[in-house]
CSV table of C-alpha atoms in Angstrom, one decimal:
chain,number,residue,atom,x,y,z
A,1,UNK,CA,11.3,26.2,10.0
A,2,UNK,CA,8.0,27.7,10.1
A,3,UNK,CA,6.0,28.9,6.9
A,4,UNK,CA,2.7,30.5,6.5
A,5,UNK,CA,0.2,27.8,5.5
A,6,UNK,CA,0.1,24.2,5.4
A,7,UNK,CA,-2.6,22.8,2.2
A,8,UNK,CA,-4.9,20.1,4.0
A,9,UNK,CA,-7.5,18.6,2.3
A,10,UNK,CA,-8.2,21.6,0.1
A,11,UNK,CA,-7.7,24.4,2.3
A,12,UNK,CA,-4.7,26.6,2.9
A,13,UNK,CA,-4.0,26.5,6.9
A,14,UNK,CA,-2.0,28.8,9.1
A,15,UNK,CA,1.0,26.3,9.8
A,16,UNK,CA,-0.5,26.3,13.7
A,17,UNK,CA,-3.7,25.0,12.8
A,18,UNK,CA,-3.6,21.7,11.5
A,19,UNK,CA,-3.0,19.5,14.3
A,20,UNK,CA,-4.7,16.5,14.4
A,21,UNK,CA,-6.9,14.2,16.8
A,22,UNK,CA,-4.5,12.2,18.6
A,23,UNK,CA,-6.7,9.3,18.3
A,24,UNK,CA,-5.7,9.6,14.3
A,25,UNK,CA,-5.0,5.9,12.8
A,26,UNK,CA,-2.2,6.6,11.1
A,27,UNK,CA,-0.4,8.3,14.5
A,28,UNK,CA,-1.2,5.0,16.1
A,29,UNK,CA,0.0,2.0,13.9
A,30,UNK,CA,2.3,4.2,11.1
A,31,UNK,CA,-0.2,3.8,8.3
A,32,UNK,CA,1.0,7.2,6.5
A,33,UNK,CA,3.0,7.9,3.3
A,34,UNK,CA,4.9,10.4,2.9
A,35,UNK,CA,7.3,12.5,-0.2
A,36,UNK,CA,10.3,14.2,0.1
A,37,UNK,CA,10.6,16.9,-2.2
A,38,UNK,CA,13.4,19.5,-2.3
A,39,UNK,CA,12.8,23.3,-4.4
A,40,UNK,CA,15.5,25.4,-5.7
A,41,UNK,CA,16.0,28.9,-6.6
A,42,UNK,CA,16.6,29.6,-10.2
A,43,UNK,CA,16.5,32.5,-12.6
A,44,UNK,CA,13.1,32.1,-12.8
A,45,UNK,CA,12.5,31.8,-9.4
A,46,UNK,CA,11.6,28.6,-6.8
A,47,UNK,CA,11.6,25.8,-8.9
A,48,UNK,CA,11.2,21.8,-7.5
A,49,UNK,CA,13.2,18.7,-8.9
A,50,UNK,CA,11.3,16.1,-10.4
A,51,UNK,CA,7.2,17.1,-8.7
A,52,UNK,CA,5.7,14.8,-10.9
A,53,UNK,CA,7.7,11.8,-9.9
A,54,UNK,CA,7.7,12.3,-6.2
A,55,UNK,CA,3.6,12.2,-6.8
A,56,UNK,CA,3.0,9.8,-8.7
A,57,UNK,CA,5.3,7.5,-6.1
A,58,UNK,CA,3.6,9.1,-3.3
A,59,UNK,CA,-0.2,7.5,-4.9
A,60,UNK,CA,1.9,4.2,-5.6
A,61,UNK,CA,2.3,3.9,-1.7
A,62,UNK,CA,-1.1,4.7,-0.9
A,63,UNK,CA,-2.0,1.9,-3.0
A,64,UNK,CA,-0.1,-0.4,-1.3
A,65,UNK,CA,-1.6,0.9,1.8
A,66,UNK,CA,-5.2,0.2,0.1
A,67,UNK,CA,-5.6,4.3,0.7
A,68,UNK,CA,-7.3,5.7,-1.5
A,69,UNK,CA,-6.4,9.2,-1.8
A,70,UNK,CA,-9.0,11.4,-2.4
A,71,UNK,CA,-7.7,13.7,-4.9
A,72,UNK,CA,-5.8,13.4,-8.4
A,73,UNK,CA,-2.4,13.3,-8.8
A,74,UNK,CA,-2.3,16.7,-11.0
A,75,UNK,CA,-4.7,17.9,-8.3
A,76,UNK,CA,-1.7,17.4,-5.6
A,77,UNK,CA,0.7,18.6,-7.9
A,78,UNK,CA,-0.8,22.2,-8.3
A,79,UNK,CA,-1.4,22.4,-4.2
A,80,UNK,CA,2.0,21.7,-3.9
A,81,UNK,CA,3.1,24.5,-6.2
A,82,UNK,CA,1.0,26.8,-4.0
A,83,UNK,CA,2.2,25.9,-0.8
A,84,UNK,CA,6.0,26.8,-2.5
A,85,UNK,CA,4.6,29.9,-4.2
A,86,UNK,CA,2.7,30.8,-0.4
A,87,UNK,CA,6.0,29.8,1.4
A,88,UNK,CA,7.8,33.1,1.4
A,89,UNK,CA,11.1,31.3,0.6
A,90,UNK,CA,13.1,30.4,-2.5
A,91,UNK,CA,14.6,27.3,-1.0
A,92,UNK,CA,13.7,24.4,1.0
A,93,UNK,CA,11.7,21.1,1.3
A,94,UNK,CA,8.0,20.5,0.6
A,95,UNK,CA,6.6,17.2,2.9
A,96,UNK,CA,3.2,15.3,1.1
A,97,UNK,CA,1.6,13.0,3.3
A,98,UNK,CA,-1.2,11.1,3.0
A,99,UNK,CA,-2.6,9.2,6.1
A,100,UNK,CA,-5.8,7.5,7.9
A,101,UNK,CA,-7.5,10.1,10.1
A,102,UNK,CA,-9.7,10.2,13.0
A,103,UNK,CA,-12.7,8.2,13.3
A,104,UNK,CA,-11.4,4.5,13.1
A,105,UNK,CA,-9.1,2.9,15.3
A,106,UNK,CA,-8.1,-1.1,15.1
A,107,UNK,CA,-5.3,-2.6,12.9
A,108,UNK,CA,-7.7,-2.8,9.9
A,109,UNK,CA,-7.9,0.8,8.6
A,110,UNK,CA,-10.9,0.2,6.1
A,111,UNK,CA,-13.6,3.2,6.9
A,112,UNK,CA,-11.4,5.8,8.1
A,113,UNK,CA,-11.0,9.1,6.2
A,114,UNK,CA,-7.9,9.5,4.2
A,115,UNK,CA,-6.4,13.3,5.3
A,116,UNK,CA,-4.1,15.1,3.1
A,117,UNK,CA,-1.3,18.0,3.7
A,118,UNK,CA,1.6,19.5,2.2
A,119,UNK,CA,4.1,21.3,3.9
A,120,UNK,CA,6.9,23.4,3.0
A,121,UNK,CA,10.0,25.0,4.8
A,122,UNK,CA,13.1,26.3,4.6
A,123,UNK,CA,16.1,23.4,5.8
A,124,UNK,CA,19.7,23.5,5.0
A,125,UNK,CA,21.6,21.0,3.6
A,126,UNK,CA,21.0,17.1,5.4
A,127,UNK,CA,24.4,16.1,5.5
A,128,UNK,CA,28.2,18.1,5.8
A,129,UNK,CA,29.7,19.4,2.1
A,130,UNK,CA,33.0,17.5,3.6
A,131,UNK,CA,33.5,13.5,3.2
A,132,UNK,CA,31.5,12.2,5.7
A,133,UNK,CA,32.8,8.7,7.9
A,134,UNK,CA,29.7,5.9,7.7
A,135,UNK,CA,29.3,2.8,9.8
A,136,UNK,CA,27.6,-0.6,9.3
A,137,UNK,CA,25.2,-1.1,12.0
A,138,UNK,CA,24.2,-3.6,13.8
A,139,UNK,CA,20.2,-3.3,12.3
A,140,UNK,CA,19.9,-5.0,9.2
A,141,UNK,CA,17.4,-3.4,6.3
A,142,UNK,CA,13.9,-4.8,6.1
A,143,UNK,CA,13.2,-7.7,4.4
A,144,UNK,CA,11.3,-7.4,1.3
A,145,UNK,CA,9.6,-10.2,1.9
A,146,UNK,CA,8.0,-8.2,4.7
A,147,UNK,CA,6.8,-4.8,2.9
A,148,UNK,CA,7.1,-3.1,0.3
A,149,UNK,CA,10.6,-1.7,-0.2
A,150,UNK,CA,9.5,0.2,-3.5
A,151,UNK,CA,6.8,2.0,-1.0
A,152,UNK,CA,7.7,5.6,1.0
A,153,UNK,CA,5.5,4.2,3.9
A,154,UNK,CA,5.9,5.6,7.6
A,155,UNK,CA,6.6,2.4,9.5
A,156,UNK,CA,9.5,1.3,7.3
A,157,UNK,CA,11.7,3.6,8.9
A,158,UNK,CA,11.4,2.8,12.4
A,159,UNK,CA,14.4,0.5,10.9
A,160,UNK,CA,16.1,3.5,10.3
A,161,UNK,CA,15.4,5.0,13.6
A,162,UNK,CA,17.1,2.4,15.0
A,163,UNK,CA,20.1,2.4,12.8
A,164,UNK,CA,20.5,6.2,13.1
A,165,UNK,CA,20.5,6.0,16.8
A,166,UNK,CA,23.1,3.3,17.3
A,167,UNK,CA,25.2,5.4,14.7
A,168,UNK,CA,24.8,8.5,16.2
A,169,UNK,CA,26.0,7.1,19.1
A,170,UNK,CA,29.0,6.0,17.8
A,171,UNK,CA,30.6,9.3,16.9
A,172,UNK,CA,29.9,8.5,12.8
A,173,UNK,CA,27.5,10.9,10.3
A,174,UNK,CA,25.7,8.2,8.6
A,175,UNK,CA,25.4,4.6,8.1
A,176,UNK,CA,25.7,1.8,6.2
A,177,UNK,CA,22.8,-0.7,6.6
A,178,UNK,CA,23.3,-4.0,5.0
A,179,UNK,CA,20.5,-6.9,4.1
A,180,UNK,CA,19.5,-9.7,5.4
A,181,UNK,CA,21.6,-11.5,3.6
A,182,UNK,CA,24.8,-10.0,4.4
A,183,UNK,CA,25.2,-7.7,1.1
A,184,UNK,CA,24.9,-3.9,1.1
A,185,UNK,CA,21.7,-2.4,0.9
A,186,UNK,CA,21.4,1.5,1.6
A,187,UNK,CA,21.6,4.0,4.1
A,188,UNK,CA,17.9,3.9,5.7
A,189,UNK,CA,17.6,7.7,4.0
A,190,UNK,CA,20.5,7.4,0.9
A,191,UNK,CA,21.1,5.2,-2.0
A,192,UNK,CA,24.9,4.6,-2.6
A,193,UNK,CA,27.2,4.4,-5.5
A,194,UNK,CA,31.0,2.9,-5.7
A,195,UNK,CA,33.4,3.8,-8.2
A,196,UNK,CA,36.4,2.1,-9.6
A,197,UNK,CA,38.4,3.5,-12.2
A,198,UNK,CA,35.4,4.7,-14.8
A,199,UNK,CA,33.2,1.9,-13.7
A,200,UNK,CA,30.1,2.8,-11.4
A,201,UNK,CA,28.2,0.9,-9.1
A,202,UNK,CA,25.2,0.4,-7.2
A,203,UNK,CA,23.0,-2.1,-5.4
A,204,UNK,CA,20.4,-3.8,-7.1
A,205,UNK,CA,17.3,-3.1,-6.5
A,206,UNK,CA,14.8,-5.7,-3.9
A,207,UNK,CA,16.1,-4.8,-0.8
A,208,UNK,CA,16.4,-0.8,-1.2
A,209,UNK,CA,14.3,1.6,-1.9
A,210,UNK,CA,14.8,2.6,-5.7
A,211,UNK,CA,15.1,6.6,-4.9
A,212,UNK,CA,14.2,9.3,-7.7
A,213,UNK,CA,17.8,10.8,-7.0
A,214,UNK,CA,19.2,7.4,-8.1
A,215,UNK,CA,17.6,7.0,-11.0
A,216,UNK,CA,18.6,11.0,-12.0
A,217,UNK,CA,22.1,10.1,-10.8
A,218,UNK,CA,22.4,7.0,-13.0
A,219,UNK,CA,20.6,8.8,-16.0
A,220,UNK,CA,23.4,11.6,-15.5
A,221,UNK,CA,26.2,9.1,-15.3
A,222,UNK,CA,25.2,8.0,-18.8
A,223,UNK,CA,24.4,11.5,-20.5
A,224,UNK,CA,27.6,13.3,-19.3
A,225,UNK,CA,30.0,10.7,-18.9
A,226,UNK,CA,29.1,7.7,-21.1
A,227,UNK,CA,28.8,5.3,-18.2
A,228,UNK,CA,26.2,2.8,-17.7
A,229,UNK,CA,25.8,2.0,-14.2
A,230,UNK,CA,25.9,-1.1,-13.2
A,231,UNK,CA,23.5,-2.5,-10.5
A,232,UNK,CA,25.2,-5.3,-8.6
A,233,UNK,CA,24.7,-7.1,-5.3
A,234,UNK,CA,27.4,-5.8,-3.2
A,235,UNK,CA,29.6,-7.7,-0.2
A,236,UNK,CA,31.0,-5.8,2.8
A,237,UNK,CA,34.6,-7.5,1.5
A,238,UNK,CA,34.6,-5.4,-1.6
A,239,UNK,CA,34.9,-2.3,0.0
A,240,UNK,CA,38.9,-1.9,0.2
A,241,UNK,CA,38.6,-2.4,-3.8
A,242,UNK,CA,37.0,0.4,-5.0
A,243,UNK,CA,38.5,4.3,-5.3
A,244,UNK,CA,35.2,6.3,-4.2
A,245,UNK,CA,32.3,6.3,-2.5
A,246,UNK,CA,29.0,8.8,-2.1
A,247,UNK,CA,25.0,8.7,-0.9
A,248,UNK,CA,22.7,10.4,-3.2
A,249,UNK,CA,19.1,11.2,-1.9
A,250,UNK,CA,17.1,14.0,-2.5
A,251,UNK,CA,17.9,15.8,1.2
A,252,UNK,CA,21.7,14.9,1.0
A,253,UNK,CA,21.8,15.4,-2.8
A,254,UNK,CA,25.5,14.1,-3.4
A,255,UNK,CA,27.5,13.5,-0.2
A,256,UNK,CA,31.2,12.7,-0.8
A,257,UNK,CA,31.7,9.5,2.2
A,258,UNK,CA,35.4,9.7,3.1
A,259,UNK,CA,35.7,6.4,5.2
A,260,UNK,CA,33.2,3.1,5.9
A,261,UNK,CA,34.2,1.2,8.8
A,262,UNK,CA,32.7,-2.5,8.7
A,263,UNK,CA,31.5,-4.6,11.1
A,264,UNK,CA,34.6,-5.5,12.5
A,265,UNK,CA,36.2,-2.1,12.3
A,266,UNK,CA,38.0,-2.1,9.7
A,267,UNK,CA,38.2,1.3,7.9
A,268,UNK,CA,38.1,2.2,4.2
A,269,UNK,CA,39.0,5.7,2.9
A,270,UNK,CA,37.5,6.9,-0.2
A,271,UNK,CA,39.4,9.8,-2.9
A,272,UNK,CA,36.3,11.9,-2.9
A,273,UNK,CA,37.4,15.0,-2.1
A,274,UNK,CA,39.8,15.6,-5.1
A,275,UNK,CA,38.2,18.3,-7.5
A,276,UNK,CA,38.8,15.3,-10.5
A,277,UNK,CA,37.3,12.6,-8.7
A,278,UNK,CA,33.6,11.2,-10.2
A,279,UNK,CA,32.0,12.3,-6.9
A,280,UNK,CA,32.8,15.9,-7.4
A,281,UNK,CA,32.0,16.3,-11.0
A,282,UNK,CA,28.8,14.8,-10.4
A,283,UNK,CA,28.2,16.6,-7.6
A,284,UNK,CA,28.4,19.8,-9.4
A,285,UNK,CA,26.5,18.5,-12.1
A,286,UNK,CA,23.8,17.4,-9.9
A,287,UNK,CA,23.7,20.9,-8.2
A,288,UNK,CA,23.8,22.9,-11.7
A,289,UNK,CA,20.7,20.1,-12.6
A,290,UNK,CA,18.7,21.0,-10.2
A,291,UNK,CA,19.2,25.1,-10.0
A,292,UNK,CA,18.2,25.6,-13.7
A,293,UNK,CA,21.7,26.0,-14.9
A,294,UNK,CA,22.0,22.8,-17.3
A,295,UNK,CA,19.2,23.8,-20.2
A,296,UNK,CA,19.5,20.1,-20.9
A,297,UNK,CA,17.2,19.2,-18.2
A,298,UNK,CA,14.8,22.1,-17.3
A,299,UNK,CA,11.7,19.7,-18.4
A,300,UNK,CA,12.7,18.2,-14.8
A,301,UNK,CA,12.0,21.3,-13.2
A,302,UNK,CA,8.1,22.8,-12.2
């Protein structure tokens, strides 16, 4: 997992020498924000999917943190290229984060320093190739109406800690978290998309986080296949009606799901391993995107 450096506020570290205070305000009340980036190789060498975006989401969440991050987006941009370029691999993910540092404690972070690294590594694929089996949890997705769901903000996923865990424990790869109000939200790390016959599907966005992958998935539905898709609010009874099922995200990319058991265990198998099935296509197309094979799309590419 290790590389050679780690960018922090301007300065390439060796990956072993930027640890921080542990009286940090952001390792105390989860005040950081965070990006999850994934880089390629291509013919041309490391490439990353869609830099621009991630950053200018990643200053979107300092703002609603009231950070004010001391550096400009195309400033981050460039350090993040380094960092890849420095890695020593052609492959992998890069991890922004922006956090209060040392030298304030109390709820209130106004005063403390905001601290900036970038780190990059090699990591294999998140989830299996295979259709994977997902369970609704127990754990409901956070309100909105409690923070920011557009946000990439540390303490939001102590909810998906807590989903993951009672997953895990089940014997199941992923879950299935629904809302408060009983309709189907996201995995706490993956959008999701249903298909029936050529219609596609999605939860609307409010109670999800609206990930880049989604949107690229969506714009690739409509460029390759002609099909807008259509953002719905989604019951746990509609499940037996559709033919497929997948997660995108930008660790898990397109991840087939071969069965969702519900809350009261009944099971629903998906047809998302057949080479013809909407999953797979886009699952190749999504994977020729992002490697610099499709010349349609290299403008998403740095």
């Amino acid at each position: 997992m290790k590389t050679p450096y780690i960018w922090k506020n301007w300065k390439l570290l060796p990956w072993d020498e930027t640890l921080d205070h542990n009286i940090t305000h952001s390792l105390h009340y989860g005040s950081w924000v965070f990006e999850w980036i994934r880089f390629y190789p291509t013919k041309n060498g490391p490439k990353v999917f869609k830099l621009k975006e991630h950053i200018k989401r990643l200053f979107y969440s300092a703002s609603c943190m009231k950070m004010d991050i001391p550096y400009t987006e195309e400033e981050i941009i460039n350090a993040t290229l380094e960092v890849v370029a420095k890695s020593g691999v052609d492959s992998g993910y890069i991890r922004p984060i922006a956090y209060f540092g040392y030298g304030k404690m109390g709820l209130n972070p106004t005063g403390a320093p905001v601290d900036v690294a970038i780190s990059a590594w090699a990591w294999g694929k998140y989830l299996s190739e295979d259709p994977i089996s997902v369970k609704i949890p127990s754990v409901r997705r956070i309100d909105p109406q409690t923070v920011p769901m557009w946000a990439k903000i540390c303490w939001n996923y102590a909810n998906s800690i807590l989903a993951s865990l009672e997953i895990k424990e089940g014997g199941y790869d992923e879950g299935l978290l629904l809302d408060t109000q009983g309709f189907i939200a996201e995995w706490p790390g993956e959008n999701i998309f249903f298909v029936k016959w050529n219609e596609v599907f999605t939860p609307v966005a409010g109670t999800i986080l609206p990930w880049i992958t989604r949107s690229t998935i969506m714009q690739l539905f409509k460029d390759k296949f002609d099909i807008e898709v259509e953002e719905k609010r989604i019951s746990p009874k509609e499940l037996w009606d559709f033919d497929e099922a997948f997660f995108v995200w930008t660790a898990a990319e397109v991840t087939p799901i071969g069965t969702i058991t519900d809350e009261e265990w009944n099971k629903y198998s998906y047809n998302t391993k057949d080479k013809n099935s909407y999953t797979q296509k886009m699952k190749k197309i999504y994977d020729d995107v992002v490697k610099g094979k499709d010349s349609d799309y290299l403008d998403w590419l740095a």
